[in-house]
Coordinates of C-alpha atoms in Angstrom, one line a residue:
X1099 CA 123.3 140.5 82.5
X1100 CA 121.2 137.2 83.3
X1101 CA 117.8 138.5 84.6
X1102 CA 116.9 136.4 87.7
X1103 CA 113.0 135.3 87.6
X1104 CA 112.7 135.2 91.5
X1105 CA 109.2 135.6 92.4
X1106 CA 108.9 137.7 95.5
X1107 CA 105.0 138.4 97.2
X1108 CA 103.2 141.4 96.0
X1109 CA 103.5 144.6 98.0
X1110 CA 99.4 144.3 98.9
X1111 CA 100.0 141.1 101.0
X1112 CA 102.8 142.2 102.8
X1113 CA 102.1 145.7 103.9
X1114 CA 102.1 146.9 107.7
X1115 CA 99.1 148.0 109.6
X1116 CA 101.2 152.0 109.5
X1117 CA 99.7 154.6 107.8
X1118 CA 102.4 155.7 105.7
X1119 CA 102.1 151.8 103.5
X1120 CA 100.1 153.5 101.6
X1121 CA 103.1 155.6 100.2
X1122 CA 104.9 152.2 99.3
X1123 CA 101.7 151.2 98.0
X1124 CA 101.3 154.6 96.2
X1125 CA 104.8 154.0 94.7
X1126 CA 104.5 150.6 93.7
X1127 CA 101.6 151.5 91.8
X1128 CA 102.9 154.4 89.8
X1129 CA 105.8 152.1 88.6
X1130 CA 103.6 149.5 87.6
X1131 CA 101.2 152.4 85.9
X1132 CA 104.4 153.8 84.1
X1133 CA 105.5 151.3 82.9
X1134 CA 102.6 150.4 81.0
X1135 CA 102.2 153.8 79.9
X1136 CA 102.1 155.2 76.1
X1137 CA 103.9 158.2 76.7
X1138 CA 103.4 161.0 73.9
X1139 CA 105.8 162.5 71.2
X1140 CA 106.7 165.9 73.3
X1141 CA 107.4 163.3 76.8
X1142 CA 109.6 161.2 74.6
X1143 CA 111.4 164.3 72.8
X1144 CA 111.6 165.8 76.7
X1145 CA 113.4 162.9 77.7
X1146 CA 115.8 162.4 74.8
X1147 CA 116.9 165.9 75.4
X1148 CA 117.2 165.6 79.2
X1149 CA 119.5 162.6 78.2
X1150 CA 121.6 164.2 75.8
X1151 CA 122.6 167.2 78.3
X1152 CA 123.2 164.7 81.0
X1153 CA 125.7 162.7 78.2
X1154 CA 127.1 166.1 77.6
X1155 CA 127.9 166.7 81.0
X1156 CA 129.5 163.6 81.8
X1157 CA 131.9 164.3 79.0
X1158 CA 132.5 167.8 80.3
X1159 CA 133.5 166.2 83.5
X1160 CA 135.9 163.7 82.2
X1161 CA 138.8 165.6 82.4
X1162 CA 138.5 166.6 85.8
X1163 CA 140.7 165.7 88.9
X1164 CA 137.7 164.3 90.3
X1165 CA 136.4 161.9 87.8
X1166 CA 139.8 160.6 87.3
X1167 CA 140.4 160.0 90.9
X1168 CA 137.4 158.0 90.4
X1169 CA 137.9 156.3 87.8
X1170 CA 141.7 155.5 89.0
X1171 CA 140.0 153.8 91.8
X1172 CA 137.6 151.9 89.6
X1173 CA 140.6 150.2 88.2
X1174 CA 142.1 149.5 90.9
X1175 CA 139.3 147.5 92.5
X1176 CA 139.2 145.2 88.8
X1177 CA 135.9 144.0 88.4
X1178 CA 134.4 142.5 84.8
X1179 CA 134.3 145.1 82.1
X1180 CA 130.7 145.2 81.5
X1181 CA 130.0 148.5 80.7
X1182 CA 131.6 152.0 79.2
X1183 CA 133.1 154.8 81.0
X1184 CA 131.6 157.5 78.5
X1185 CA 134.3 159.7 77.1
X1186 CA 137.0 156.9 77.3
X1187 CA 137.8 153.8 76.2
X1188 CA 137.7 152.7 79.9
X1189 CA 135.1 150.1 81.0
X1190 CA 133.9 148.8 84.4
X1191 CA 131.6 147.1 85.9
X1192 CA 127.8 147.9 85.3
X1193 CA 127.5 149.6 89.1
X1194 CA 131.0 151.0 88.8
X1195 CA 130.4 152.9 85.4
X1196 CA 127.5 154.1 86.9
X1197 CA 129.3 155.3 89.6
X1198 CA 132.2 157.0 87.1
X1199 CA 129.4 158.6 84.7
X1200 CA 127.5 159.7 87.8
X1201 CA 130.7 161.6 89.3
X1202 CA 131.8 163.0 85.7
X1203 CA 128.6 164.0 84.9
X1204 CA 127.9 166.4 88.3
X1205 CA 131.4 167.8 89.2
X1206 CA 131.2 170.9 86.6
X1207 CA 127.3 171.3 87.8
X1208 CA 126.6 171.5 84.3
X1209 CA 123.7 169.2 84.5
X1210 CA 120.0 169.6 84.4
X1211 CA 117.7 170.8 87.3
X1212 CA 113.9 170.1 88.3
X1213 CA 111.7 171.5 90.9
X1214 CA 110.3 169.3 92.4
X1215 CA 113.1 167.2 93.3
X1216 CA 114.9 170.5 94.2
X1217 CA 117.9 168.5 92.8
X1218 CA 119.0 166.9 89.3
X1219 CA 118.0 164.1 88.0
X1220 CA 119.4 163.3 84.8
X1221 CA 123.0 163.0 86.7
X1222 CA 121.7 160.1 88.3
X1223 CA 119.1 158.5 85.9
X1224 CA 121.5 158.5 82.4
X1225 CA 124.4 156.9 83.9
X1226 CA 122.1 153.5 85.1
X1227 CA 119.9 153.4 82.1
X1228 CA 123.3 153.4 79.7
X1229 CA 125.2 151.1 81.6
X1230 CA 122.5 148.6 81.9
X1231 CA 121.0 149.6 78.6
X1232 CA 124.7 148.5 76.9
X1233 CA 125.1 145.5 79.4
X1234 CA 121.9 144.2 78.5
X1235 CA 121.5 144.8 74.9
X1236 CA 118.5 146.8 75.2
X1237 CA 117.0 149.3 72.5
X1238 CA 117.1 153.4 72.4
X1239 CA 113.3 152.9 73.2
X1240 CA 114.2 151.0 75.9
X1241 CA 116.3 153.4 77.7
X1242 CA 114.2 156.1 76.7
X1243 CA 111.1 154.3 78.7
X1244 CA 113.6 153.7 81.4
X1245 CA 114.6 157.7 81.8
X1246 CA 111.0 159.0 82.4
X1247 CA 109.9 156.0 84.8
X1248 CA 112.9 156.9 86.9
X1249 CA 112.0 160.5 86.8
X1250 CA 109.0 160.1 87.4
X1251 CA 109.6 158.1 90.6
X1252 CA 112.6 160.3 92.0
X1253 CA 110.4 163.6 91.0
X1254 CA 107.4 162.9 92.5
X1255 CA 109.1 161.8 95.7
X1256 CA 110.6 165.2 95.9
X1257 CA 106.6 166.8 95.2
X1258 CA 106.2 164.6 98.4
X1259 CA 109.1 164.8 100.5
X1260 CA 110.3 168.7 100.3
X1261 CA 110.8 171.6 100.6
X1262 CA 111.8 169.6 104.3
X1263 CA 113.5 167.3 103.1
X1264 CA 116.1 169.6 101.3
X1265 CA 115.6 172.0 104.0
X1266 CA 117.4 169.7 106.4
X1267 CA 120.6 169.6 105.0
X1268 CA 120.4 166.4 102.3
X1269 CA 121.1 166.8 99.2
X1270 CA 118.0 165.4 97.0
X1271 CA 120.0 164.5 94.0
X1272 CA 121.4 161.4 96.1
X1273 CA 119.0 161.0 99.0
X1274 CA 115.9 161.5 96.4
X1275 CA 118.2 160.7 92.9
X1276 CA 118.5 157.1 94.4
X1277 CA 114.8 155.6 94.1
X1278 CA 114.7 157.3 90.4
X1279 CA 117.9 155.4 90.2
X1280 CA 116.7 152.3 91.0
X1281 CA 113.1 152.5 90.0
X1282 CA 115.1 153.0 86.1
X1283 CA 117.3 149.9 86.9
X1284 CA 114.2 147.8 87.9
X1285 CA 112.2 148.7 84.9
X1286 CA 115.3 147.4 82.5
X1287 CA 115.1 144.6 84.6
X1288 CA 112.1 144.0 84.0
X1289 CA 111.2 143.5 87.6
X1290 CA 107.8 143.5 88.8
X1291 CA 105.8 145.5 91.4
X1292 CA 106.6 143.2 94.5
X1293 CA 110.3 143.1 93.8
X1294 CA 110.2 146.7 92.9
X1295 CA 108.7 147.9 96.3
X1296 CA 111.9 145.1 97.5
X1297 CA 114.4 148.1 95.8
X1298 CA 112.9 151.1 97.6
X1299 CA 113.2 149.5 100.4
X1300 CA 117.0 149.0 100.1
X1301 CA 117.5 151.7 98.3
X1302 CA 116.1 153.9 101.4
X1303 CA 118.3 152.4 103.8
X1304 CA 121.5 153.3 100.8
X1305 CA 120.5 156.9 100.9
X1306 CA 122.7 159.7 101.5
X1307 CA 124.1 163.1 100.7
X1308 CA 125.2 165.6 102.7
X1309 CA 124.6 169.8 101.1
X1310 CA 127.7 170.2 103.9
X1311 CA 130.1 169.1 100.9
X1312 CA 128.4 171.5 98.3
X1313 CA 131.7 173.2 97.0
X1314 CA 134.1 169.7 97.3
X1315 CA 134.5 167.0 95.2
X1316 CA 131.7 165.0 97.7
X1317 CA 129.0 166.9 96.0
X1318 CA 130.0 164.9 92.9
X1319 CA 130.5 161.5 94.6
X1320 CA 126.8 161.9 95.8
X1321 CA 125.4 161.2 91.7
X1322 CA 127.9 158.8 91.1
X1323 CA 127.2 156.9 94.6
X1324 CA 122.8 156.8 93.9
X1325 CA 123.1 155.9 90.6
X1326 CA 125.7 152.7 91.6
X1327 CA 123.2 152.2 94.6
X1328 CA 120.2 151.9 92.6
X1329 CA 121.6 149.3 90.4
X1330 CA 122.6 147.9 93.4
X1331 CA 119.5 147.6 95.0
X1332 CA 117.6 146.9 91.8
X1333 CA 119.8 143.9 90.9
X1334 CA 119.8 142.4 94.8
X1335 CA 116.1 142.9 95.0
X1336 CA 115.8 140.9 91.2
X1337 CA 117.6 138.1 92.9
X1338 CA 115.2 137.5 95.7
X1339 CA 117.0 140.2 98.8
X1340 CA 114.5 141.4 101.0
X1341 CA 113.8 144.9 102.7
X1342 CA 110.8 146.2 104.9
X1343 CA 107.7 146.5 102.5
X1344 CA 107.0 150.2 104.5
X1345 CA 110.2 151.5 104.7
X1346 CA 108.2 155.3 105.2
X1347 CA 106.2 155.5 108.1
X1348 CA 107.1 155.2 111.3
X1349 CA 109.1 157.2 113.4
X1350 CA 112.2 155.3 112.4
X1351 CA 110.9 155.4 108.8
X1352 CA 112.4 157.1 105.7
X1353 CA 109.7 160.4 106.2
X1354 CA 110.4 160.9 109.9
X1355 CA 114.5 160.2 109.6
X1356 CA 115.2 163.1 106.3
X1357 CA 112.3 165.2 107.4
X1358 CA 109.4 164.8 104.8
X1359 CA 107.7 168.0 104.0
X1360 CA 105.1 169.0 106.3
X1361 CA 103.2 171.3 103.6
X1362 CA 102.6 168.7 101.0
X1363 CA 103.6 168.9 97.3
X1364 CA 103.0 172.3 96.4
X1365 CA 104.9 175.1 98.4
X1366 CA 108.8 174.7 97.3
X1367 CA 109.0 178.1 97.7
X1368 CA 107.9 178.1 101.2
X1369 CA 111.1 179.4 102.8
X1370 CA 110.6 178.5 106.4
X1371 CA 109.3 175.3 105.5
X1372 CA 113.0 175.5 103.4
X1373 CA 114.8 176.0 106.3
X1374 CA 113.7 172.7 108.2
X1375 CA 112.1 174.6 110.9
X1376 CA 109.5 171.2 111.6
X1377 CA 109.6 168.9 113.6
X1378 CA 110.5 165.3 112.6
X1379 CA 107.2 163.4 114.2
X1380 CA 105.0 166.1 112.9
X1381 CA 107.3 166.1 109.2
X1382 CA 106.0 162.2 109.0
X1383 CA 102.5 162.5 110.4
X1384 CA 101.3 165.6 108.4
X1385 CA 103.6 164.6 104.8
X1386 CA 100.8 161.7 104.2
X1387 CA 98.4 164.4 103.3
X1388 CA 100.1 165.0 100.2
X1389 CA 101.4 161.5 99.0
X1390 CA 98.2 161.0 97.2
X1391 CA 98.4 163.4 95.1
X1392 CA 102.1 163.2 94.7
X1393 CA 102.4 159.7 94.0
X1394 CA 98.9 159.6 92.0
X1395 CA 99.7 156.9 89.0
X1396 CA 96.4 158.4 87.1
X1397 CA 98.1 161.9 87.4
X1398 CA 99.6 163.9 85.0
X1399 CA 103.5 163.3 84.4
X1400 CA 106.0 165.4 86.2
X1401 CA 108.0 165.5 83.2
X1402 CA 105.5 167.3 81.1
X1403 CA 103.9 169.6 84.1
X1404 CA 107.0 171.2 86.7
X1405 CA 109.7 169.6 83.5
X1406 CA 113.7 169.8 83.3
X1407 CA 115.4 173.7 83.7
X1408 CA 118.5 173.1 81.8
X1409 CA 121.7 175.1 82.9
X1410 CA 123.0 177.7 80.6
X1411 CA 126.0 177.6 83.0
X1412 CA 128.5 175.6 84.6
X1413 CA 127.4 176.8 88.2
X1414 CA 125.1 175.9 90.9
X1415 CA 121.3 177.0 90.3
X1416 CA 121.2 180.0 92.4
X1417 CA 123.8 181.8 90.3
X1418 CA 122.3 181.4 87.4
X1419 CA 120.1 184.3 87.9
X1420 CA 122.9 186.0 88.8
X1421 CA 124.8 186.0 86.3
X1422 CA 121.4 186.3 83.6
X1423 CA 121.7 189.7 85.4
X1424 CA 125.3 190.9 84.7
X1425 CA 125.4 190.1 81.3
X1426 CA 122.0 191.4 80.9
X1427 CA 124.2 194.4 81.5
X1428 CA 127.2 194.2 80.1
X1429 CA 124.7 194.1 77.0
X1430 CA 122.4 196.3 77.2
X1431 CA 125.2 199.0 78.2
X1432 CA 128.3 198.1 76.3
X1433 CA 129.7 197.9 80.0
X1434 CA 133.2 197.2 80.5
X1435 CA 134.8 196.0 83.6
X1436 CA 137.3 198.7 84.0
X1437 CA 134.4 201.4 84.3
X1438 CA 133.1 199.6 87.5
X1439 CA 133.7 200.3 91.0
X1440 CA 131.3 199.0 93.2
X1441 CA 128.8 195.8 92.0
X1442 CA 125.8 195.5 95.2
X1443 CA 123.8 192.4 94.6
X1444 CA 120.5 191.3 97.0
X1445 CA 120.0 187.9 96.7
X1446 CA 117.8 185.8 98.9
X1447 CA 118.6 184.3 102.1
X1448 CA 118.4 180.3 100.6
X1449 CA 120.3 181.8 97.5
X1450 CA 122.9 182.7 100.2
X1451 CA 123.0 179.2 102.2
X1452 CA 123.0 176.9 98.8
X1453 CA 126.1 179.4 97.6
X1454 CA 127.8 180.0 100.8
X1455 CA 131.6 181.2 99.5
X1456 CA 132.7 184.4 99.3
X1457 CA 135.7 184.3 97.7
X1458 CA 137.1 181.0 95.3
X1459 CA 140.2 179.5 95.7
X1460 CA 139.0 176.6 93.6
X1461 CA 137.0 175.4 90.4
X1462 CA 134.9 174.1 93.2
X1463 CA 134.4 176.5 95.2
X1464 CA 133.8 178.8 92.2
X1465 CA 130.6 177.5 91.2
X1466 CA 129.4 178.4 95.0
X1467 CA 130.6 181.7 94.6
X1468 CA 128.2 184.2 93.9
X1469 CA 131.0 187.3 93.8
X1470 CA 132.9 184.9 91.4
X1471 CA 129.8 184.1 89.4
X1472 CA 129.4 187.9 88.9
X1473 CA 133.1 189.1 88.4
X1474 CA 133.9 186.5 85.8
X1475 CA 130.5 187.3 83.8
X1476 CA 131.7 191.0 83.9
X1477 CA 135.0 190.2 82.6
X1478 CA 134.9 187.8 80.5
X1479 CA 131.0 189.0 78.8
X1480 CA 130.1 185.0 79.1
X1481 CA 130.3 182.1 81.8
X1482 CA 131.3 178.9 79.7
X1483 CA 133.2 175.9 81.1
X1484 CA 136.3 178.0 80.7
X1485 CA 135.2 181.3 82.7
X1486 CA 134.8 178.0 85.9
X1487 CA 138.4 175.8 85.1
X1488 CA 140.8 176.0 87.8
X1489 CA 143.2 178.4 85.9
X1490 CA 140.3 181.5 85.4
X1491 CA 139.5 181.2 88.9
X1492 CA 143.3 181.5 90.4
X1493 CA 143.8 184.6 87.9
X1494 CA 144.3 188.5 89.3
X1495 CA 141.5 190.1 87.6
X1496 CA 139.0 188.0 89.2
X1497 CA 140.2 187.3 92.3
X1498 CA 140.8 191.8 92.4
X1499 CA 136.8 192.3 91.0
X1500 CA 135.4 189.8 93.6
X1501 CA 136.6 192.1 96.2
X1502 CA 134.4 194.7 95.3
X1503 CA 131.3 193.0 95.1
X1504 CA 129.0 193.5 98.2
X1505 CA 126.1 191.0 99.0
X1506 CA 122.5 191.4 100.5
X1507 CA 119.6 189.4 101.4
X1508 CA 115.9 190.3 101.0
X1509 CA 112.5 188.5 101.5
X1510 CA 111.0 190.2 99.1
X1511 CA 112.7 188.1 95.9
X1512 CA 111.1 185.2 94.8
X1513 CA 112.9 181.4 95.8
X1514 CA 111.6 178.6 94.6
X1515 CA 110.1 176.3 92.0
X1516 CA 113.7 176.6 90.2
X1517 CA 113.4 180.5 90.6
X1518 CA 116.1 182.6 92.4
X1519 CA 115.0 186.4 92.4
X1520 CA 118.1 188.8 91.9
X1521 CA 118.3 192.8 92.5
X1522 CA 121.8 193.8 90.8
X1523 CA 123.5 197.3 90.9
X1524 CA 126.3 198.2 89.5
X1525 CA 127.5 201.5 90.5
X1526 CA 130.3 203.3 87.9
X1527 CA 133.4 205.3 88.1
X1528 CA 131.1 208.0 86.0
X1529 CA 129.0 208.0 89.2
X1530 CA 126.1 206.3 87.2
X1531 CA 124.3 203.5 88.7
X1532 CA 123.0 200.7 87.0
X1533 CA 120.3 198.4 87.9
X1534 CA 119.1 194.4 86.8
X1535 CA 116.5 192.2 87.9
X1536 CA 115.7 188.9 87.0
X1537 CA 113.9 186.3 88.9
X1538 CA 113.4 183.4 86.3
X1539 CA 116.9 182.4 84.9
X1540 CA 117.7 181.4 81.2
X1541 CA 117.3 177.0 81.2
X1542 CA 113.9 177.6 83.4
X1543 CA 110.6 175.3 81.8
X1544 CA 109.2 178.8 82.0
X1545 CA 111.8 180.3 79.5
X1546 CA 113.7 177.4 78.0
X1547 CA 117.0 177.2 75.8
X1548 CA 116.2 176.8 72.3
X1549 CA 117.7 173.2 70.2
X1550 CA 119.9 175.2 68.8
X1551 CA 121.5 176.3 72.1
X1552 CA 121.1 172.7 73.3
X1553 CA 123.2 171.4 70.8
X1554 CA 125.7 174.1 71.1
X1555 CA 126.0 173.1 75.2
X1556 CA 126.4 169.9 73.6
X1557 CA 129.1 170.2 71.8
X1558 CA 131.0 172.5 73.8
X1559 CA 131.2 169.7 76.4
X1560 CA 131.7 166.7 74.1
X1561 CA 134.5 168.9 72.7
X1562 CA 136.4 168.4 75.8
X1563 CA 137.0 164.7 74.7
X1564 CA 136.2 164.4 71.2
X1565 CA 136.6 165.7 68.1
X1566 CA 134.1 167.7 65.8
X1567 CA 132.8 165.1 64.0
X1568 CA 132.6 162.6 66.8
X1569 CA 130.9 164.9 68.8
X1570 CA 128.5 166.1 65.9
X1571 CA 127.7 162.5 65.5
X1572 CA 127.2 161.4 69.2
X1573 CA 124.2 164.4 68.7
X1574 CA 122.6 163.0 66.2
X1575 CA 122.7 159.4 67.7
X1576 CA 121.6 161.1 70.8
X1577 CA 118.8 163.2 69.1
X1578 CA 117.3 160.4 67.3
X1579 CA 118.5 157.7 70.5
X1580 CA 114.7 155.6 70.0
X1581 CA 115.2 154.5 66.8
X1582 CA 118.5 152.8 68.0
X1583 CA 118.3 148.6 67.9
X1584 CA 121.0 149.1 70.7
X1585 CA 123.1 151.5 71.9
X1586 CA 126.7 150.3 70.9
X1587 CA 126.6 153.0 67.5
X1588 CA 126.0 155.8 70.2
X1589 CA 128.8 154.2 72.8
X1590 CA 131.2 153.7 69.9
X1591 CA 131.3 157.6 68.9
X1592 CA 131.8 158.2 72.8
X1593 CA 135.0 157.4 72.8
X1594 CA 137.9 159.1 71.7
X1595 CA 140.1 158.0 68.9
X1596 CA 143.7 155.8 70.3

């Protein structure tokens, strides 16, 4: 790609009199911090892994109905073959592999989670930084840098913007995944602080994502749609296109139109807050209070304080827990399915909105299930990508055990900061009852998955499209990705053989 040397003013001379410039200005200045920032050994190693299960993932979702339709589409469209479809030996245009990666790489819901955000980023950032990454010619190191700028930016957005933001229905890995998305694409580009602030400001008028299509193939679309916008508004912004330097404040602005956070940075767990209960005038006005200190380019990185949870299973965050529970269980008690009559299970009141199916006629649906979630785990003693393909969900056995599951809520288990507090009780035909808690699931910063069990995830999802030894060495390309001159040895062992 030929990098356009536009010159466009600096953010500082073109700012409105609104209070709320000073988040643009905030933002502009953590980019420009970031990306003159020596970042550490352990940021660097967190962000090669980060990118690894996110390339994992997008191979997991190859197969799927959804990321074919997707890419189907792509090629119907044409467009100059720029860049790799992972997991194929299909190619598209820079924006439109973004788009297919993005899509492959959410629809199992596989894919990594962070706090903050209340969303996933990696979904969003890997796709952009390896399509322009391979377009470009760029280095491992180069993509690496990329990641944790555009984590950074998308993370500490959510810090500012939520729990109201997410509590108002959008979904934070598109509305929020966008600017990470672009802030990535702009630092490949090699863009500067004035054009930069040019990219937010499209990419806020791009944002979207709805949590009404959690449990459809939309949810999906939503990753692959902010990581195509970002290059978008990265690449438009490069060449001179022009938004509103303050595209925050007002009460027309991004804060007051998806409901920044009216408690500041620090209270994700803040349930009512969760719920959207504030008013949009009083979301923007108060939500200044805490851009400071969430945009703060001096401040520690997000990456190495609130960090990545990684998901030990194929499902949406809140049944993680959930499952942690039953097959805390089934192991501790040698318990088998046909011994159990009755399974109660209190969950929280946003576990219950974020998973709102009770019963699964779908893959889809399954992962929003938390009566699937639980009857699978019990049957099957694990919850892999097979216990959530279309077939296991349609079988008898499940579809009989779900029915005897019974849900409760109760404001007394934790929510938030990635944690989802479950009481579990499994009463037996023996007339024994059985009891599990767990309020910090497996994957959690606070009780991460060893590298062994990464690179098992790994390679049970590159296994889906490739064979051993491809897969085995797509890991160690991976694991080592910032020594790489360029990333066409890690691309070529992403593809399956003729």
């Amino acid at each position: 790609m030929t990098r356009d040397s536009t010159t466009i003013a600096p953010l500082s001379a073109r700012s409105s009199a609104h209070s709320s410039a000073h988040g643009s200005a905030h933002l502009s200045a953590l980019y420009t911090a970031l990306r003159g920032r020596d970042f550490p050994p352990a940021t660097r190693a967190a962000a090669k892994s980060a990118i690894l299960d996110g390339v994992g993932c997008i191979l997991a979702g190859v197969p799927t109905g959804t990321a074919g339709i997707v890419r189907a589409t792509l090629a119907e469209f044409g467009g100059r073959p720029q860049a790799s479809i992972l997991g194929t030996r299909e190619r598209a245009s820079i924006a439109g592999a973004a788009m297919a990666n993005g899509v492959a790489g959410h629809v199992i819901d596989y894919d990594d989670t962070n706090a903050s955000m209340i969303g996933h980023p990696s979904t969003v950032l890997a796709p952009v930084i390896l399509a322009l990454g391979e377009a470009g010619g760029r280095t491992g190191d180069d993509v690496v840098r990329a990641y944790i700028v555009g984590f950074e930016i998308e993370t500490r957005l959510g810090r500012w913007m939520n729990p109201g933001h997410y509590g108002a229905g959008w979904h934070a890995t598109s509305s929020l995944g966008i600017f990470g998305a672009a802030a990535a694409a702009c630092h490949l580009l090699d863009l500067d602080a004035g054009q930069f602030a040019h990219a937010v400001g499209i990419a806020a008028s791009a944002s979207s994502g709805l949590r009404r299509n959690f449990g459809s193939m939309t949810k999906s679309f939503h990753a692959g749609h902010a990581a195509e916008r970002g290059i978008w508004a990265a690449v438009l912004a490069g060449k001179g296109f022009t938004a509103s330097p303050d595209p925050f404040s007002g009460d027309e602005g991004f804060l007051a139109m998806y409901r920044a956070s009216t408690s500041g940075p620090a209270a994700p767990e803040a349930v009512d807050t969760v719920n959207g209960k504030a008013a949009r005038g009083e979301a923007a006005q108060e939500a200044t209070s805490g851009e400071a200190a969430a945009l703060d380019a001096d401040g520690p990185l997000e990456l190495d304080t609130v960090g990545i949870g990684v998901k030990p299973y194929p499902c949406c965050g809140a049944g993680l827990t959930v499952i942690d529970a039953m097959l805390d269980l089934c192991a501790s008690h040698r318990l088998a399915a046909s011994q159990v009559v009755r399974i109660d299970c209190a969950v929280s009141a946003f576990a219950r909105r974020i998973m709102p199916f009770d019963g699964a006629d779908d893959e889809l649906q399954a992962k929003y299930c938390l009566p699937y979630c639980l009857a699978v785990a019990l049957l099957d003693g694990r919850a892999g990508l097979r216990q959530f393909d279309a077939p296991r969900v349609r079988e008898g056995d499940v579809q009989r055990m779900m029915e005897r599951v019974r849900l409760a809520f109760s404001d007394t288990l934790a929510t938030g900061n990635g944690r989802f507090g479950v009481d579990l009780r499994v009463s037996l035909s023996d007339g024994r009852v059985l009891r599990q808690e767990v309020e910090t699931p497996r994957g959690h910063p606070a009780r991460p998955l060893s590298a062994e069990e990464l690179a098992r995830k790994f390679i049970e999802c590159a296994e889906t499209v490739l064979d051993t030894t491809a897969a085995r060495q797509a890991l160690a390309r991976l694991q080592t990705l910032d020594d790489l001159p360029n990333l066409s040895p890690l691309l070529e062992t992403l593809r399956p053989a003729d």
